Tab-separated table of C-alpha atoms in Angstrom:
chain	number	residue	atom	x	y	z
A	19	UNK	CA	7.367	-16.562	-15.303
A	20	UNK	CA	9.821	-13.805	-16.232
A	21	UNK	CA	8.325	-10.886	-18.143
A	22	UNK	CA	10.923	-11.229	-20.908
A	23	UNK	CA	9.724	-14.818	-21.480
A	24	UNK	CA	6.107	-13.742	-21.935
A	25	UNK	CA	5.073	-13.211	-25.564
A	26	UNK	CA	4.318	-9.620	-26.601
A	27	UNK	CA	0.551	-9.213	-27.046
A	28	UNK	CA	0.229	-5.536	-27.856
A	29	UNK	CA	0.887	-1.927	-26.996
A	30	UNK	CA	-1.421	1.068	-26.642
A	31	UNK	CA	-0.368	4.715	-26.249
A	32	UNK	CA	-1.813	8.102	-25.525
A	33	UNK	CA	-0.325	11.585	-25.457
A	34	UNK	CA	-1.072	13.487	-22.245
A	35	UNK	CA	-0.860	17.263	-21.836
A	36	UNK	CA	0.891	16.987	-18.469
A	37	UNK	CA	4.335	16.424	-16.999
A	38	UNK	CA	5.431	12.824	-16.288
A	39	UNK	CA	5.106	13.236	-12.504
A	40	UNK	CA	1.430	14.239	-12.870
A	41	UNK	CA	0.787	11.353	-15.271
A	42	UNK	CA	2.457	8.940	-12.840
A	43	UNK	CA	0.370	10.211	-9.921
A	44	UNK	CA	-2.850	9.754	-11.866
A	45	UNK	CA	-1.784	6.373	-13.262
A	46	UNK	CA	-1.257	5.219	-9.671
A	47	UNK	CA	-4.695	6.524	-8.700
A	48	UNK	CA	-6.491	4.926	-11.652
A	49	UNK	CA	-4.723	1.572	-11.272
A	50	UNK	CA	-4.646	1.613	-7.470
A	51	UNK	CA	-8.078	0.189	-6.706
A	52	UNK	CA	-10.176	-2.830	-7.636
A	53	UNK	CA	-13.774	-2.460	-8.733
A	54	UNK	CA	-16.352	-4.963	-7.506
A	55	UNK	CA	-16.500	-6.396	-11.032
A	56	UNK	CA	-12.727	-6.824	-11.232
A	57	UNK	CA	-12.670	-8.520	-7.832
A	58	UNK	CA	-15.451	-10.914	-8.837
A	59	UNK	CA	-13.729	-11.686	-12.141
A	60	UNK	CA	-10.409	-12.350	-10.341
A	61	UNK	CA	-12.187	-14.867	-8.111
A	62	UNK	CA	-13.943	-16.572	-11.031
A	63	UNK	CA	-10.697	-17.165	-12.957
A	64	UNK	CA	-8.823	-17.991	-9.738
A	65	UNK	CA	-6.353	-15.152	-10.070
A	66	UNK	CA	-3.377	-15.206	-7.740
A	67	UNK	CA	-4.245	-11.647	-6.641
A	68	UNK	CA	-7.921	-11.261	-5.796
A	69	UNK	CA	-8.149	-7.942	-3.993
A	70	UNK	CA	-6.537	-4.650	-3.089
A	71	UNK	CA	-3.615	-4.630	-0.667
A	72	UNK	CA	-0.230	-3.080	-0.002
A	73	UNK	CA	1.085	0.459	-0.162
A	74	UNK	CA	-0.569	3.415	-1.863
A	75	UNK	CA	0.436	5.182	-4.039
A	76	UNK	CA	1.370	2.042	-5.925
A	77	UNK	CA	4.768	0.601	-5.095
A	78	UNK	CA	6.447	-2.785	-5.219
A	79	UNK	CA	4.240	-5.103	-3.175
A	80	UNK	CA	0.948	-3.344	-3.947
A	81	UNK	CA	-1.853	-5.473	-5.382
A	82	UNK	CA	-5.216	-5.050	-7.065
A	83	UNK	CA	-7.577	-7.725	-8.364
A	84	UNK	CA	-5.632	-9.688	-10.957
A	85	UNK	CA	-2.272	-7.934	-10.540
A	86	UNK	CA	0.597	-7.236	-8.181
A	87	UNK	CA	3.228	-4.535	-8.649
A	88	UNK	CA	6.704	-5.936	-9.227
A	89	UNK	CA	8.386	-2.619	-10.037
A	90	UNK	CA	7.438	1.023	-9.659
A	91	UNK	CA	9.713	3.867	-10.722
A	92	UNK	CA	7.766	7.080	-10.000
A	93	UNK	CA	7.418	9.265	-13.054
A	94	UNK	CA	8.714	6.546	-15.384
A	95	UNK	CA	7.453	2.979	-15.156
A	96	UNK	CA	4.891	0.733	-13.462
A	97	UNK	CA	5.175	-3.043	-13.887
A	98	UNK	CA	2.197	-5.170	-12.897
A	99	UNK	CA	2.151	-8.955	-13.173
A	100	UNK	CA	-0.476	-11.577	-12.585
A	101	UNK	CA	-1.674	-15.069	-13.267
A	102	UNK	CA	-4.790	-17.172	-13.203
A	103	UNK	CA	-5.809	-20.593	-14.418
A	104	UNK	CA	-5.792	-19.533	-18.091
A	105	UNK	CA	-2.830	-17.156	-18.351
A	106	UNK	CA	0.323	-15.587	-16.944
A	107	UNK	CA	0.641	-11.932	-17.887
A	108	UNK	CA	2.208	-8.529	-17.364
A	109	UNK	CA	1.014	-4.998	-17.982
A	110	UNK	CA	3.878	-2.509	-18.167
A	111	UNK	CA	3.205	1.229	-18.206
A	112	UNK	CA	5.913	3.602	-19.438
A	113	UNK	CA	5.746	7.374	-18.989
A	114	UNK	CA	8.021	9.483	-21.199
A	115	UNK	CA	8.381	13.252	-21.382
A	116	UNK	CA	7.895	14.356	-24.987
A	117	UNK	CA	8.120	18.107	-24.495
A	118	UNK	CA	7.206	20.902	-22.101
A	119	UNK	CA	3.995	19.857	-20.358
A	120	UNK	CA	3.586	16.763	-22.550
A	121	UNK	CA	4.070	13.065	-21.911
A	122	UNK	CA	3.576	9.789	-23.722
A	123	UNK	CA	1.849	7.077	-21.693
A	124	UNK	CA	2.427	3.621	-23.111
A	125	UNK	CA	0.882	0.328	-21.942
A	126	UNK	CA	2.606	-2.865	-23.048
A	127	UNK	CA	0.851	-6.208	-22.600
A	128	UNK	CA	2.703	-9.516	-22.436
A	129	UNK	CA	1.011	-12.857	-21.804
A	130	UNK	CA	1.170	-16.618	-22.190
A	131	UNK	CA	-1.961	-18.729	-22.623
A	132	UNK	CA	-0.980	-22.365	-22.054
A	133	UNK	CA	-3.064	-25.325	-23.122
A	134	UNK	CA	-6.408	-25.614	-24.833
A	135	UNK	CA	-8.225	-23.612	-22.144
A	136	UNK	CA	-5.596	-20.862	-22.409
A	137	UNK	CA	-6.012	-20.735	-26.177
A	138	UNK	CA	-9.781	-20.390	-25.857
A	139	UNK	CA	-9.367	-17.687	-23.241
A	140	UNK	CA	-6.974	-15.811	-25.550
A	141	UNK	CA	-9.610	-15.859	-28.282
A	142	UNK	CA	-12.271	-14.528	-25.916
A	143	UNK	CA	-10.154	-11.755	-24.420
A	144	UNK	CA	-7.429	-10.822	-26.905
A	145	UNK	CA	-8.677	-11.815	-30.352
A	146	UNK	CA	-12.110	-10.327	-29.655
A	147	UNK	CA	-10.540	-6.891	-29.104
A	148	UNK	CA	-11.858	-6.724	-25.540
A	149	UNK	CA	-8.412	-6.314	-24.034
A	150	UNK	CA	-7.538	-3.418	-26.353
A	151	UNK	CA	-10.769	-1.648	-25.390
A	152	UNK	CA	-10.060	-2.122	-21.671
A	153	UNK	CA	-6.494	-0.806	-21.933
A	154	UNK	CA	-7.576	2.189	-24.030
A	155	UNK	CA	-10.165	3.042	-21.362
A	156	UNK	CA	-7.484	2.915	-18.667
A	157	UNK	CA	-5.189	5.177	-20.664
A	158	UNK	CA	-8.049	7.601	-21.372
A	159	UNK	CA	-8.958	7.722	-17.694
A	160	UNK	CA	-5.377	8.620	-16.781
A	161	UNK	CA	-5.242	11.264	-19.533
A	162	UNK	CA	-8.510	12.870	-18.383
A	163	UNK	CA	-7.353	13.019	-14.757
A	164	UNK	CA	-3.948	14.440	-15.694
A	165	UNK	CA	-5.190	17.117	-18.068
């Protein structure tokens, strides 16, 4: 499914006291591996991408549990897409310079949850606030590494 066709789910941001290239480097490091828990979860929901593969730092063709990179513009944007039996989704990271030594890191989530099972999954993951917490943790991890 095309990203533009996926409904907008939400957006989280953080300001980072670092230049965009440093933020990009650390975003690639944070997002570039799959934890054992993420790998297990990807298997349980039958995600299309179930492990880590492809080039590092992240580039088009890289994959982690649950996602594959469809576009990577160093210092600017990282587009990760995925699907499993309950959803098709995209997580798009934007890095913008906001001033000397400062950047805005933005994570945009888009997803479709087809059918009854998809609707239930949406309630468990999105409506519960779990997804927001997970994305905020990712953004905080990148900020800590970059600063």
